[in-house]
mmCIF file of C-alpha atoms and ligand atoms in Angstrom:
data_model
loop_
_atom_site.group_PDB
_atom_site.id
_atom_site.type_symbol
_atom_site.label_atom_id
_atom_site.label_comp_id
_atom_site.label_asym_id
_atom_site.label_seq_id
_atom_site.Cartn_x
_atom_site.Cartn_y
_atom_site.Cartn_z
ATOM 1 C CA UNK Z 503 33.467 8.917 37.899
ATOM 2 C CA UNK Z 504 29.748 8.794 37.193
ATOM 3 C CA UNK Z 505 28.815 5.698 35.254
ATOM 4 C CA UNK Z 506 27.350 6.256 31.841
ATOM 5 C CA UNK Z 507 25.481 4.069 29.408
ATOM 6 C CA UNK Z 508 24.213 3.998 25.831
ATOM 7 C CA UNK Z 509 20.875 2.355 25.140
ATOM 8 C CA UNK Z 510 20.593 2.854 21.381
ATOM 9 C CA UNK Z 511 23.189 1.118 19.207
ATOM 10 C CA UNK Z 512 23.235 -0.560 15.801
ATOM 11 C CA UNK Z 513 25.389 -3.473 14.643
ATOM 12 C CA UNK Z 514 25.961 -5.257 11.347
ATOM 13 C CA UNK Z 515 22.732 -7.184 12.057
ATOM 14 C CA UNK Z 516 21.008 -4.068 10.708
ATOM 15 C CA UNK Z 517 22.717 -0.934 9.410
ATOM 16 C CA UNK Z 518 25.653 -0.491 11.764
ATOM 17 C CA UNK Z 519 29.212 -1.260 10.653
ATOM 18 C CA UNK Z 520 30.513 -3.045 13.769
ATOM 19 C CA UNK Z 521 29.874 -6.702 14.430
ATOM 20 C CA UNK Z 522 27.995 -7.286 17.707
ATOM 21 C CA UNK Z 523 31.020 -8.666 19.603
ATOM 22 C CA UNK Z 524 33.199 -5.869 18.238
ATOM 23 C CA UNK Z 525 30.688 -3.289 19.434
ATOM 24 C CA UNK Z 526 30.616 -4.748 22.952
ATOM 25 C CA UNK Z 527 34.420 -4.639 23.162
ATOM 26 C CA UNK Z 528 34.386 -1.087 21.841
ATOM 27 C CA UNK Z 529 31.866 -0.018 24.494
ATOM 28 C CA UNK Z 530 34.081 -1.564 27.188
ATOM 29 C CA UNK Z 531 37.110 0.312 25.809
ATOM 30 C CA UNK Z 532 35.137 3.546 25.912
ATOM 31 C CA UNK Z 533 34.342 2.969 29.575
ATOM 32 C CA UNK Z 534 30.601 2.466 29.315
ATOM 33 C CA UNK Z 535 29.050 0.438 32.098
ATOM 34 C CA UNK Z 536 25.975 -0.629 30.183
ATOM 35 C CA UNK Z 537 24.659 -0.734 26.638
ATOM 36 C CA UNK Z 538 21.655 -1.971 24.703
ATOM 37 C CA UNK Z 539 21.798 -3.419 21.197
ATOM 38 C CA UNK Z 540 18.849 -1.955 19.265
ATOM 39 C CA UNK Z 541 19.062 -3.029 15.657
ATOM 40 C CA UNK Z 542 16.283 -2.109 13.238
ATOM 41 C CA UNK Z 543 13.616 -4.800 13.049
ATOM 42 C CA UNK Z 544 15.883 -7.676 14.092
ATOM 43 C CA UNK Z 545 17.326 -9.392 17.155
ATOM 44 C CA UNK Z 546 19.896 -11.292 15.083
ATOM 45 C CA UNK Z 547 22.871 -9.506 16.650
ATOM 46 C CA UNK Z 548 21.981 -10.096 20.271
ATOM 47 C CA UNK Z 549 23.205 -13.621 20.954
ATOM 48 C CA UNK Z 550 26.722 -12.706 19.818
ATOM 49 C CA UNK Z 551 26.694 -9.522 21.909
ATOM 50 C CA UNK Z 552 25.548 -11.335 25.052
ATOM 51 C CA UNK Z 553 28.197 -13.997 24.528
ATOM 52 C CA UNK Z 554 30.918 -11.352 24.270
ATOM 53 C CA UNK Z 555 29.522 -9.484 27.283
ATOM 54 C CA UNK Z 556 30.126 -12.505 29.481
ATOM 55 C CA UNK Z 557 33.874 -11.870 29.078
ATOM 56 C CA UNK Z 558 33.679 -8.293 30.299
ATOM 57 C CA UNK Z 559 32.433 -6.111 33.089
ATOM 58 C CA UNK Z 560 29.578 -4.528 31.174
ATOM 59 C CA UNK Z 561 25.809 -4.930 31.188
ATOM 60 C CA UNK Z 562 24.328 -5.683 27.787
ATOM 61 C CA UNK Z 563 20.575 -5.367 27.425
ATOM 62 C CA UNK Z 564 18.909 -7.084 24.475
ATOM 63 C CA UNK Z 565 16.868 -4.585 22.517
ATOM 64 C CA UNK Z 566 15.292 -3.721 19.225
ATOM 65 C CA UNK Z 567 14.203 -0.646 17.271
ATOM 66 C CA UNK Z 568 10.963 -1.339 15.431
ATOM 67 C CA UNK Z 569 9.823 0.933 12.605
ATOM 68 C CA UNK Z 570 6.087 1.536 12.563
ATOM 69 C CA UNK Z 571 3.878 3.748 10.452
ATOM 70 C CA UNK Z 572 1.484 6.239 11.942
ATOM 71 C CA UNK Z 573 1.049 8.769 9.135
ATOM 72 C CA UNK Z 574 4.780 9.314 9.546
ATOM 73 C CA UNK Z 575 7.460 6.766 10.361
ATOM 74 C CA UNK Z 576 7.967 6.289 14.081
ATOM 75 C CA UNK Z 577 10.563 4.142 15.832
ATOM 76 C CA UNK Z 578 9.700 2.130 18.913
ATOM 77 C CA UNK Z 579 12.534 0.763 21.044
ATOM 78 C CA UNK Z 580 11.967 -2.462 22.944
ATOM 79 C CA UNK Z 581 14.154 -3.630 25.813
ATOM 80 C CA UNK Z 582 14.195 -7.204 27.024
ATOM 81 C CA UNK Z 583 15.868 -9.566 29.440
ATOM 82 C CA UNK Z 584 18.299 -12.241 28.327
ATOM 83 C CA UNK Z 585 15.542 -14.829 28.270
ATOM 84 C CA UNK Z 586 12.744 -13.198 26.374
ATOM 85 C CA UNK Z 587 14.070 -11.332 23.380
ATOM 86 C CA UNK Z 588 13.398 -14.066 20.856
ATOM 87 C CA UNK Z 589 9.598 -13.962 21.307
ATOM 88 C CA UNK Z 590 9.270 -10.819 19.258
ATOM 89 C CA UNK Z 591 10.625 -12.304 16.020
ATOM 90 C CA UNK Z 592 7.305 -13.242 14.410
ATOM 91 C CA UNK Z 593 6.000 -9.660 14.347
ATOM 92 C CA UNK Z 594 9.086 -8.421 12.611
ATOM 93 C CA UNK Z 595 8.455 -10.334 9.445
ATOM 94 C CA UNK Z 596 5.802 -7.795 8.387
ATOM 95 C CA UNK Z 597 8.297 -4.982 8.622
ATOM 96 C CA UNK Z 598 11.009 -6.941 6.872
ATOM 97 C CA UNK Z 599 8.697 -7.590 3.924
ATOM 98 C CA UNK Z 600 7.773 -3.917 3.769
ATOM 99 C CA UNK Z 601 11.498 -3.073 3.681
ATOM 100 C CA UNK Z 602 12.077 -5.373 0.737
ATOM 101 C CA UNK Z 603 9.200 -3.774 -1.201
ATOM 102 C CA UNK Z 604 10.393 -0.277 -0.492
ATOM 103 C CA UNK Z 605 14.042 -0.971 -1.272
ATOM 104 C CA UNK Z 606 13.018 -2.246 -4.680
ATOM 105 C CA UNK Z 607 10.962 0.896 -5.354
ATOM 106 C CA UNK Z 608 13.897 3.101 -4.381
ATOM 107 C CA UNK Z 609 16.310 1.224 -6.614
ATOM 108 C CA UNK Z 610 13.862 1.341 -9.533
ATOM 109 C CA UNK Z 611 13.550 5.093 -9.096
ATOM 110 C CA UNK Z 612 17.328 5.494 -8.970
ATOM 111 C CA UNK Z 613 17.584 3.440 -12.172
ATOM 112 C CA UNK Z 614 15.101 5.834 -13.785
ATOM 113 C CA UNK Z 615 17.472 8.652 -12.871
ATOM 114 C CA UNK Z 616 20.105 6.762 -14.846
ATOM 115 C CA UNK Z 617 22.093 5.322 -11.936
ATOM 116 C CA UNK Z 618 23.623 1.921 -12.405
ATOM 117 C CA UNK Z 619 22.572 0.283 -9.144
ATOM 118 C CA UNK Z 620 21.169 -3.191 -8.534
ATOM 119 C CA UNK Z 621 19.504 -4.915 -5.635
ATOM 120 C CA UNK Z 622 22.260 -7.535 -5.450
ATOM 121 C CA UNK Z 623 24.932 -4.888 -4.881
ATOM 122 C CA UNK Z 624 22.888 -3.323 -2.108
ATOM 123 C CA UNK Z 625 22.388 -6.717 -0.514
ATOM 124 C CA UNK Z 626 26.128 -7.266 -0.580
ATOM 125 C CA UNK Z 627 26.649 -4.110 1.470
ATOM 126 C CA UNK Z 628 24.550 -5.581 4.271
ATOM 127 C CA UNK Z 629 26.205 -8.103 6.558
ATOM 128 C CA UNK Z 630 22.948 -9.283 8.107
ATOM 129 C CA UNK Z 631 19.373 -9.822 7.016
ATOM 130 C CA UNK Z 632 18.180 -6.254 7.341
ATOM 131 C CA UNK Z 633 18.674 -4.135 4.259
ATOM 132 C CA UNK Z 634 18.072 -0.451 4.615
ATOM 133 C CA UNK Z 635 18.698 2.899 3.068
ATOM 134 C CA UNK Z 636 22.254 3.177 4.472
ATOM 135 C CA UNK Z 637 23.231 0.201 2.350
ATOM 136 C CA UNK Z 638 21.784 1.887 -0.732
ATOM 137 C CA UNK Z 639 23.565 5.094 0.267
ATOM 138 C CA UNK Z 640 26.885 3.270 0.481
ATOM 139 C CA UNK Z 641 26.546 1.877 -3.044
ATOM 140 C CA UNK Z 642 25.696 5.365 -4.355
ATOM 141 C CA UNK Z 643 28.741 6.739 -2.561
ATOM 142 C CA UNK Z 644 31.099 3.977 -3.707
ATOM 143 C CA UNK Z 645 30.034 4.577 -7.288
ATOM 144 C CA UNK Z 646 30.620 8.292 -6.985
ATOM 145 C CA UNK Z 647 26.984 9.300 -7.490
ATOM 146 C CA UNK Z 648 27.014 11.176 -4.180
ATOM 147 C CA UNK Z 649 29.819 12.644 -2.098
ATOM 148 C CA UNK Z 650 28.829 11.167 1.274
ATOM 149 C CA UNK Z 651 26.191 9.111 3.070
ATOM 150 C CA UNK Z 652 24.595 12.368 4.142
ATOM 151 C CA UNK Z 653 24.552 13.622 0.571
ATOM 152 C CA UNK Z 654 22.760 10.412 -0.466
ATOM 153 C CA UNK Z 655 20.046 11.054 2.115
ATOM 154 C CA UNK Z 656 19.729 14.749 1.346
ATOM 155 C CA UNK Z 657 19.414 14.258 -2.395
ATOM 156 C CA UNK Z 658 17.689 10.912 -2.772
ATOM 157 C CA UNK Z 659 16.901 8.764 0.244
ATOM 158 C CA UNK Z 660 15.778 11.110 3.003
ATOM 159 C CA UNK Z 661 12.222 12.275 3.622
ATOM 160 C CA UNK Z 662 12.658 15.109 1.116
ATOM 161 C CA UNK Z 663 14.814 13.141 -1.292
ATOM 162 C CA UNK Z 664 13.885 12.410 -4.899
ATOM 163 C CA UNK Z 665 13.769 8.633 -4.415
ATOM 164 C CA UNK Z 666 11.969 8.557 -1.063
ATOM 165 C CA UNK Z 667 9.200 6.048 -0.456
ATOM 166 C CA UNK Z 668 7.357 5.376 2.756
ATOM 167 C CA UNK Z 669 7.344 1.733 3.776
ATOM 168 C CA UNK Z 670 3.891 0.334 3.368
ATOM 169 C CA UNK Z 671 3.444 -1.892 6.347
ATOM 170 C CA UNK Z 672 0.549 -2.875 8.470
ATOM 171 C CA UNK Z 673 2.610 -2.669 11.625
ATOM 172 C CA UNK Z 674 0.999 -0.045 13.798
ATOM 173 C CA UNK Z 675 2.533 1.517 16.906
ATOM 174 C CA UNK Z 676 -0.173 -0.144 18.966
ATOM 175 C CA UNK Z 677 0.786 -3.585 17.666
ATOM 176 C CA UNK Z 678 4.525 -3.021 18.124
ATOM 177 C CA UNK Z 679 4.069 -1.718 21.677
ATOM 178 C CA UNK Z 680 1.743 -4.553 22.621
ATOM 179 C CA UNK Z 681 3.983 -7.233 21.149
ATOM 180 C CA UNK Z 682 6.955 -5.883 23.085
ATOM 181 C CA UNK Z 683 4.873 -5.979 26.272
ATOM 182 C CA UNK Z 684 3.613 -9.477 25.522
ATOM 183 C CA UNK Z 685 7.232 -10.604 25.198
ATOM 184 C CA UNK Z 686 7.974 -9.184 28.630
ATOM 185 C CA UNK Z 687 9.822 -6.191 27.217
ATOM 186 C CA UNK Z 688 9.715 -2.462 27.842
ATOM 187 C CA UNK Z 689 8.500 -0.242 24.971
ATOM 188 C CA UNK Z 690 10.055 3.208 24.663
ATOM 189 C CA UNK Z 691 9.510 5.822 21.956
ATOM 190 C CA UNK Z 692 12.768 6.522 20.095
ATOM 191 C CA UNK Z 693 14.112 10.027 19.348
ATOM 192 C CA UNK Z 694 10.717 11.840 19.442
ATOM 193 C CA UNK Z 695 12.268 15.168 18.434
ATOM 194 C CA UNK Z 696 13.081 13.739 15.003
ATOM 195 C CA UNK Z 697 9.341 13.563 14.309
ATOM 196 C CA UNK Z 698 9.431 17.325 13.925
ATOM 197 C CA UNK Z 699 6.238 17.799 15.944
ATOM 198 C CA UNK Z 700 5.383 20.795 18.080
ATOM 199 C CA UNK Z 701 5.048 20.253 21.822
ATOM 200 C CA UNK Z 702 1.254 19.925 21.809
ATOM 201 C CA UNK Z 703 1.228 17.414 19.002
ATOM 202 C CA UNK Z 704 4.025 15.455 20.637
ATOM 203 C CA UNK Z 705 2.214 15.274 23.978
ATOM 204 C CA UNK Z 706 -0.907 14.105 22.212
ATOM 205 C CA UNK Z 707 1.052 11.301 20.588
ATOM 206 C CA UNK Z 708 2.654 10.327 23.904
ATOM 207 C CA UNK Z 709 -0.761 10.177 25.594
ATOM 208 C CA UNK Z 710 -2.079 7.987 22.792
ATOM 209 C CA UNK Z 711 0.945 5.674 22.924
ATOM 210 C CA UNK Z 712 0.748 5.492 26.717
ATOM 211 C CA UNK Z 713 -2.734 4.081 26.313
ATOM 212 C CA UNK Z 714 -1.228 1.384 24.110
ATOM 213 C CA UNK Z 715 1.267 0.578 26.892
ATOM 214 C CA UNK Z 716 4.290 2.794 26.216
ATOM 215 C CA UNK Z 717 6.626 2.863 29.238
ATOM 216 C CA UNK Z 718 9.326 5.334 28.361
ATOM 217 C CA UNK Z 719 10.706 8.171 26.275
ATOM 218 C CA UNK Z 720 14.190 8.351 24.779
ATOM 219 C CA UNK Z 721 14.972 11.665 26.421
ATOM 220 C CA UNK Z 722 18.745 11.779 25.919
ATOM 221 C CA UNK Z 723 19.645 11.669 22.233
ATOM 222 C CA UNK Z 724 22.492 12.736 19.966
ATOM 223 C CA UNK Z 725 20.548 15.302 17.951
ATOM 224 C CA UNK Z 726 18.673 16.962 20.840
ATOM 225 C CA UNK Z 727 19.460 20.470 22.012
ATOM 226 C CA UNK Z 728 19.625 21.106 25.766
ATOM 227 C CA UNK Z 729 16.190 22.719 25.568
ATOM 228 C CA UNK Z 730 14.709 19.757 23.743
ATOM 229 C CA UNK Z 731 16.128 17.352 26.318
ATOM 230 C CA UNK Z 732 14.642 19.459 29.138
ATOM 231 C CA UNK Z 733 11.281 19.469 27.413
ATOM 232 C CA UNK Z 734 11.319 15.693 27.020
ATOM 233 C CA UNK Z 735 12.260 15.283 30.693
ATOM 234 C CA UNK Z 736 9.239 17.352 31.674
ATOM 235 C CA UNK Z 737 6.941 15.381 29.387
ATOM 236 C CA UNK Z 738 8.281 12.046 30.709
ATOM 237 C CA UNK Z 739 7.712 13.126 34.298
ATOM 238 C CA UNK Z 740 4.277 14.531 33.549
ATOM 239 C CA UNK Z 741 3.096 11.222 32.078
ATOM 240 C CA UNK Z 742 5.092 9.009 34.467
ATOM 241 C CA UNK Z 743 7.264 7.451 31.791
ATOM 242 C CA UNK Z 744 10.870 6.379 32.274
ATOM 243 C CA UNK Z 745 13.693 8.413 30.730
ATOM 244 C CA UNK Z 746 16.150 6.479 28.589
ATOM 245 C CA UNK Z 747 18.814 7.613 26.178
ATOM 246 C CA UNK Z 748 21.198 6.582 23.479
ATOM 247 C CA UNK Z 749 23.516 7.830 20.774
ATOM 248 C CA UNK Z 750 22.097 5.881 17.784
ATOM 249 C CA UNK Z 751 25.674 4.935 16.940
ATOM 250 C CA UNK Z 752 25.935 3.160 13.553
ATOM 251 C CA UNK Z 753 29.753 3.006 13.250
ATOM 252 C CA UNK Z 754 30.878 4.372 9.882
ATOM 253 C CA UNK Z 755 27.328 4.399 8.536
ATOM 254 C CA UNK Z 756 26.483 7.602 10.409
ATOM 255 C CA UNK Z 757 29.205 10.198 10.398
ATOM 256 C CA UNK Z 758 30.217 12.125 13.470
ATOM 257 C CA UNK Z 759 28.444 10.038 16.102
ATOM 258 C CA UNK Z 760 30.458 8.414 18.875
ATOM 259 C CA UNK Z 761 29.238 5.654 21.142
ATOM 260 C CA UNK Z 762 28.103 7.040 24.509
ATOM 261 C CA UNK Z 763 28.900 10.595 23.442
ATOM 262 C CA UNK Z 764 26.884 11.296 20.321
ATOM 263 C CA UNK Z 765 28.270 14.500 18.834
ATOM 264 C CA UNK Z 766 30.274 15.169 22.003
ATOM 265 C CA UNK Z 767 27.859 16.481 24.602
ATOM 266 C CA UNK Z 768 25.643 13.492 25.113
ATOM 267 C CA UNK Z 769 25.804 11.779 28.497
ATOM 268 C CA UNK Z 770 23.282 9.168 29.440
ATOM 269 C CA UNK Z 771 22.989 8.586 33.169
ATOM 270 C CA UNK Z 772 23.137 5.111 34.665
ATOM 271 C CA UNK Z 773 19.696 5.814 36.116
ATOM 272 C CA UNK Z 774 18.313 5.051 32.612
ATOM 273 C CA UNK Z 775 19.352 1.423 33.075
ATOM 274 C CA UNK Z 776 18.103 1.344 36.651
ATOM 275 C CA UNK Z 777 14.651 2.560 35.615
ATOM 276 C CA UNK Z 778 14.582 0.066 32.785
ATOM 277 C CA UNK Z 779 15.657 -2.849 34.944
ATOM 278 C CA UNK Z 780 13.018 -2.043 37.501
ATOM 279 C CA UNK Z 781 10.371 -2.463 34.817
ATOM 280 C CA UNK Z 782 11.986 -5.642 33.515
ATOM 281 C CA UNK Z 783 11.918 -7.339 36.920
HETATM 282 P P1 LIG F 1437 15.688 2.524 6.716
HETATM 283 O O1 LIG F 1437 15.846 1.684 7.958
HETATM 284 O O2 LIG F 1437 15.929 1.770 5.481
HETATM 285 O O3 LIG F 1437 14.421 3.320 6.711
HETATM 286 O O4 LIG F 1437 16.858 3.605 6.793
HETATM 287 C C1 LIG F 1437 16.899 4.470 7.896
HETATM 288 C C2 LIG F 1437 18.291 4.579 8.412
HETATM 289 O O5 LIG F 1437 19.025 5.418 7.561
HETATM 290 C C3 LIG F 1437 18.415 5.239 9.769
HETATM 291 O O6 LIG F 1437 18.265 4.319 10.794
HETATM 292 C C4 LIG F 1437 19.812 5.745 9.732
HETATM 293 O O7 LIG F 1437 20.691 4.711 10.012
HETATM 294 C C5 LIG F 1437 20.001 6.140 8.293
HETATM 295 N N1 LIG F 1437 19.796 7.574 8.029
HETATM 296 C C6 LIG F 1437 18.646 8.258 8.022
HETATM 297 N N2 LIG F 1437 18.841 9.556 7.701
HETATM 298 C C7 LIG F 1437 20.184 9.683 7.499
HETATM 299 C C8 LIG F 1437 21.035 10.764 7.129
HETATM 300 N N3 LIG F 1437 20.560 11.985 6.908
HETATM 301 N N4 LIG F 1437 22.370 10.518 7.028
HETATM 302 C C9 LIG F 1437 22.871 9.279 7.244
HETATM 303 N N5 LIG F 1437 22.110 8.224 7.595
HETATM 304 C C10 LIG F 1437 20.790 8.412 7.720
HETATM 305 FE FE1 LIG F 1438 19.733 3.043 11.172
HETATM 306 FE FE1 LIG F 1439 15.630 5.395 14.760
HETATM 307 ZN ZN1 LIG F 1440 18.479 3.754 15.667
#
């Protein structure tokens, strides 16, 4: 059987619902030969995941998914070795502060709509230090204000929602990419199709980010169509970037996504890890 991997996963350290060790065991059960932990703006879950990995036959790569602003919100994945993932921590504080600010604005807006929702309750939904929209969504759902997490994003929290606010942070893609490189990591642009750009605009962005030091594109992704994946493969090859992939599994915080499989058709080749490891050497 061809080995498959999943290089985009969230734990309770950010907005996933599985604890890091639980997620590693789950990946082993599902037959994956390698995974990367890529929590939003934190590396808090990694030590536990690496510890658990030592009991199993699975490769666990320390990673991160950093949110940056570049007119729109863009996510940059960073992949590290076991020894260097902690160096990135200081840059993340900027993003964590911007999260706090934005969460408060969202909650205030929801209060204006008449919803009884408080920051403390949202904080209680999070098991780690990163508080994000999924935690707000869960409170809205638990209180019956929305029918599902998706409903919460469609109506209120998503880009076209009534309580949407962009995070105001000074973290630029250039800074995030360069800090990942400085820490000895590999920067990869996450799920570029979600940006909603046309091909020309996307290539322009990739060229710009490559100048900053970008090394890869997340080509294989849950939401991509076959055509979109083919297009990303072509772009990656054209600009000599590595091709990685992941499901963006969040446990019960994102419905219908399975680890390693996405919505069923996703398959991320082991070559993603090989290409990554070559750059990490
Ligand atoms: P934040 O990190 O606070 O900006 O929240 C973004 C997170 O919300 C993403 O990483 C997803 O986990 C989640 N998310 C975004 N859009 C949706 C959606 N339509 N349905 C469910 N979860 C979503
Ligand atoms: Fe998330
Ligand atoms: Fe993302
Ligand atoms: Zn993600």
